PDB file of C-alpha atoms in Angstrom:
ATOM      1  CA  UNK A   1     -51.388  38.143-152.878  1.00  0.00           C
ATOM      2  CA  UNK A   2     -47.502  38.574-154.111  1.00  0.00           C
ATOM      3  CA  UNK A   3     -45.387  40.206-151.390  1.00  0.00           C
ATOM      4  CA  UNK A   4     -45.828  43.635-153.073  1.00  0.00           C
ATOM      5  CA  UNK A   5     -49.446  43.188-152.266  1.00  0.00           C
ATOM      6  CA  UNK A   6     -48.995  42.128-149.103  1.00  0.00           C
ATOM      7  CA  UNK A   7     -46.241  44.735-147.785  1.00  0.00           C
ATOM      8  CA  UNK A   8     -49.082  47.299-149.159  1.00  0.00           C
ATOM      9  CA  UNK A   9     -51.266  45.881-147.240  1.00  0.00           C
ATOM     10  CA  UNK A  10     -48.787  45.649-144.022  1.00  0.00           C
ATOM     11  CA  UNK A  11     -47.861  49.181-144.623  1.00  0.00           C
ATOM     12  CA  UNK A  12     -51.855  50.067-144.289  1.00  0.00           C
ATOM     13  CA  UNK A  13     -52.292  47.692-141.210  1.00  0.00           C
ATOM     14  CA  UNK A  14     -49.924  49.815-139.239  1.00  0.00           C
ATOM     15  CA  UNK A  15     -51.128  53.130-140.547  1.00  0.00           C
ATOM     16  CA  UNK A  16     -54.512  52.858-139.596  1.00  0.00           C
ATOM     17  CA  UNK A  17     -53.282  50.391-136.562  1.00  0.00           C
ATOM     18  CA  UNK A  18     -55.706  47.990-135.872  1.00  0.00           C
ATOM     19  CA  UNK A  19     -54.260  44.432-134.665  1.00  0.00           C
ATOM     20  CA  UNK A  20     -54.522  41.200-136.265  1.00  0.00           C
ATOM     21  CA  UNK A  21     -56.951  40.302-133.893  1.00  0.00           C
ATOM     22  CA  UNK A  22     -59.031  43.246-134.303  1.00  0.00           C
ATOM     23  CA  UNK A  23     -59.254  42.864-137.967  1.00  0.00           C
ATOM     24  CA  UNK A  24     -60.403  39.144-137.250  1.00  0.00           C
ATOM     25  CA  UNK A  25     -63.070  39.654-135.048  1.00  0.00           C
ATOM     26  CA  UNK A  26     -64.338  42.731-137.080  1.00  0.00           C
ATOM     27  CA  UNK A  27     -64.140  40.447-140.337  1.00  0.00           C
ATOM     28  CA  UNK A  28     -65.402  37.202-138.837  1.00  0.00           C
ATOM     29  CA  UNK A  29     -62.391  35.940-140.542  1.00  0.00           C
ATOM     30  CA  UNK A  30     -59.952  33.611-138.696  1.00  0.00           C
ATOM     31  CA  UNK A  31     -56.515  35.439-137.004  1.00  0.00           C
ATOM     32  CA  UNK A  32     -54.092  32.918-138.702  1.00  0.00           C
ATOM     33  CA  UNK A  33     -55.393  34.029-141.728  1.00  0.00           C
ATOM     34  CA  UNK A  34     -55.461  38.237-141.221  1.00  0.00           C
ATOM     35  CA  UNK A  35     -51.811  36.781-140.599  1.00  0.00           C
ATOM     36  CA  UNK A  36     -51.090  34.841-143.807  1.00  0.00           C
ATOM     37  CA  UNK A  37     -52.591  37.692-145.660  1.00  0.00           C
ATOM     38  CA  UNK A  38     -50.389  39.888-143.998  1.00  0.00           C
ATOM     39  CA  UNK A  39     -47.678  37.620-145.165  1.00  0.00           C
ATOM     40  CA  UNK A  40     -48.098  37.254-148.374  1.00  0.00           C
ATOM     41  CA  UNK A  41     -48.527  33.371-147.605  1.00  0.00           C
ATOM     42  CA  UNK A  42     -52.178  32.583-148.970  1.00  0.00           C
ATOM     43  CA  UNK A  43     -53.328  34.660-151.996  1.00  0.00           C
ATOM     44  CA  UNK A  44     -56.592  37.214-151.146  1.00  0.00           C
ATOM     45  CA  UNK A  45     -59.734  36.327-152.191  1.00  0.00           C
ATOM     46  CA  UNK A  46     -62.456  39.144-152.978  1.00  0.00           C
ATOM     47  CA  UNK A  47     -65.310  38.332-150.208  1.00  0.00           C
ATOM     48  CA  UNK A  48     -62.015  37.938-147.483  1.00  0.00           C
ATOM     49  CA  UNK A  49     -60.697  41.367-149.019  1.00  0.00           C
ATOM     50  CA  UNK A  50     -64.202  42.381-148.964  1.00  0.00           C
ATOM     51  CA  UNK A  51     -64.478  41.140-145.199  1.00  0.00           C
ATOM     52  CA  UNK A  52     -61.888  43.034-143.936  1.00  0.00           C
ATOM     53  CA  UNK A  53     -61.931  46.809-145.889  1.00  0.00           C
ATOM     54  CA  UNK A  54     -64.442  47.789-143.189  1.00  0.00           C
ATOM     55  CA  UNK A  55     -61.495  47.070-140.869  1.00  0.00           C
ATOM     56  CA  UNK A  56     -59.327  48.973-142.693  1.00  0.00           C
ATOM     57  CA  UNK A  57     -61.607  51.684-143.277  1.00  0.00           C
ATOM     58  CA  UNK A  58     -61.218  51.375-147.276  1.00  0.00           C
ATOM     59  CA  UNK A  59     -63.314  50.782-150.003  1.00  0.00           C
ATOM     60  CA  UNK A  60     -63.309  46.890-150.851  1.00  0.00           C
ATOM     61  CA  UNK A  61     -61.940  48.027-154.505  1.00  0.00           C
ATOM     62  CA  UNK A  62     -58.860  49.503-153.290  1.00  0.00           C
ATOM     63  CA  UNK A  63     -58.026  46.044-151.923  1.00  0.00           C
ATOM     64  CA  UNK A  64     -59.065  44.554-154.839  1.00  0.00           C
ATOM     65  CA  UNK A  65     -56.835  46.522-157.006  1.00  0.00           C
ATOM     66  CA  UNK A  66     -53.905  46.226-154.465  1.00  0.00           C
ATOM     67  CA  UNK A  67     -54.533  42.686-154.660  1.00  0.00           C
ATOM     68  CA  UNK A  68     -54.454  42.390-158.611  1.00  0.00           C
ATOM     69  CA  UNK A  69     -57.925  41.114-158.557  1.00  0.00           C
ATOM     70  CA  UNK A  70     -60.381  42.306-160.564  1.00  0.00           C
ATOM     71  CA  UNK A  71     -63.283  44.939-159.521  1.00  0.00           C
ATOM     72  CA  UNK A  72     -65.738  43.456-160.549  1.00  0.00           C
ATOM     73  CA  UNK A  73     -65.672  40.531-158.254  1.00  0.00           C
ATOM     74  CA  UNK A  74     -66.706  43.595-155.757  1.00  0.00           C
ATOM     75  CA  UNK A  75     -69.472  40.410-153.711  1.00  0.00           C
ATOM     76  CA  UNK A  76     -72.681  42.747-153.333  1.00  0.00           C
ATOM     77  CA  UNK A  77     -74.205  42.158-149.533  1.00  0.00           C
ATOM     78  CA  UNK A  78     -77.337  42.908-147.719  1.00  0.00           C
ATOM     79  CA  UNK A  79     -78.072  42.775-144.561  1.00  0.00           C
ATOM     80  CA  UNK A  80     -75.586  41.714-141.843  1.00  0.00           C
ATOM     81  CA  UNK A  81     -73.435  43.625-143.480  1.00  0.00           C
ATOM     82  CA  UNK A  82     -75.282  46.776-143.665  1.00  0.00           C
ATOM     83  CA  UNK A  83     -73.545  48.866-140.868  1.00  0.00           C
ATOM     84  CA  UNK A  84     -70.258  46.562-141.744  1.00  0.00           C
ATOM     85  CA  UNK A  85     -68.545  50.159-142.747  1.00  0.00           C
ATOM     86  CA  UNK A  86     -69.038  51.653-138.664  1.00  0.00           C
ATOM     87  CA  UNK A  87     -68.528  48.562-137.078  1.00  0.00           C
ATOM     88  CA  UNK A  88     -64.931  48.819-138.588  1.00  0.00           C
ATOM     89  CA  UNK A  89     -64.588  52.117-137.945  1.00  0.00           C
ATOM     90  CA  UNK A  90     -65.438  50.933-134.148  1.00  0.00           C
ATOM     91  CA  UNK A  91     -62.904  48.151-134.223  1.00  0.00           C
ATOM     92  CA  UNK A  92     -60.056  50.121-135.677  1.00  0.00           C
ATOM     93  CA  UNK A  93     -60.562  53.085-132.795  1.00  0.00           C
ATOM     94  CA  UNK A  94     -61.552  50.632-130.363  1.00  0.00           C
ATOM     95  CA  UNK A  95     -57.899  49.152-131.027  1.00  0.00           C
ATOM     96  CA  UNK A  96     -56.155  51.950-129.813  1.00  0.00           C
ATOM     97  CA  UNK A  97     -57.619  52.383-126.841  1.00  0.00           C
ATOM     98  CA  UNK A  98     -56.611  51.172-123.241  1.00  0.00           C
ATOM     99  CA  UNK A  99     -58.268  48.256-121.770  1.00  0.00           C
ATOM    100  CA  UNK A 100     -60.585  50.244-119.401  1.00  0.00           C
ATOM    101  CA  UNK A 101     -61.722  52.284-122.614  1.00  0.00           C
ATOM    102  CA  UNK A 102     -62.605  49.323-123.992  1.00  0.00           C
ATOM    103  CA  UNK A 103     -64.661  48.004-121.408  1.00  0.00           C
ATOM    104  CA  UNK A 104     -66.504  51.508-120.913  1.00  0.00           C
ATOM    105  CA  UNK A 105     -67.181  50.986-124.583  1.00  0.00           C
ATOM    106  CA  UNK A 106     -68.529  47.640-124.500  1.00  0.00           C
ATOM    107  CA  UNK A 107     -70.520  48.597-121.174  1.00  0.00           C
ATOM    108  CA  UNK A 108     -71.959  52.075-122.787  1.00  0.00           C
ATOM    109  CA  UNK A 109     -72.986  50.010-126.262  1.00  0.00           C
ATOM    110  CA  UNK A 110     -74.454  46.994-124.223  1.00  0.00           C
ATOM    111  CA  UNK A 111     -76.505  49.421-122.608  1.00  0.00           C
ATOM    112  CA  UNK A 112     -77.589  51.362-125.756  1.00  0.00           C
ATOM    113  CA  UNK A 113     -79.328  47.423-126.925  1.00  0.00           C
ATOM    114  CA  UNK A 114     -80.888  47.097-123.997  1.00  0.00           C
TER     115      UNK A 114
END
């Protein structure tokens, strides 16, 4: 990702405020590289953009085209990744809230499995 790219990106990570970390554990993706991405430091590659737009809460192809990369490498995925759209919705409120939210959170949805 040039650092045009990446100060986009930047700019959205603090709109929508979820943390580096958040972003990692909603993408399964590693924090050092939510951070290089951040960066500008390593260059995107569709299933990591892909990965990390539920996250953001933004279509995979607006990364894509932020990135410079084409649409079409939009990765189709079943599955695991059904629901992949909520569960970042769920991260990136979740990662405002206060550490006892969180826990209430994690207690009320470990109770809804059960």
């Amino acid at each position: 990702m040039n650092h045009d790219a990446a100060s986009i990106l930047r700019g959205l990570v603090a709109n929508r405020r979820p943390t580096p970390r958040a972003i990692s554990r909603a993408s399964g993706r590693a924090e050092s590289t939510i951070r290089q991405l951040l960066s500008g430091a390593v260059p995107p590659e569709a299933d990591v953009l892909h990965d990390i737009a539920p996250a953001l809460q933004m279509p995979v192809a607006d990364l894509l085209v932020i990135a410079g990369l084409p649409v079409a490498d939009v990765p189709a995925r079943e599955g695991a990744y059904a629901a992949s759209q909520e569960i970042g919705s769920l991260v990136a409120v979740a990662s405002r809230l206060s550490p006892q939210q969180v826990r209430q959170l994690i207690t009320h949805a470990e109770d809804q499995v059960e």
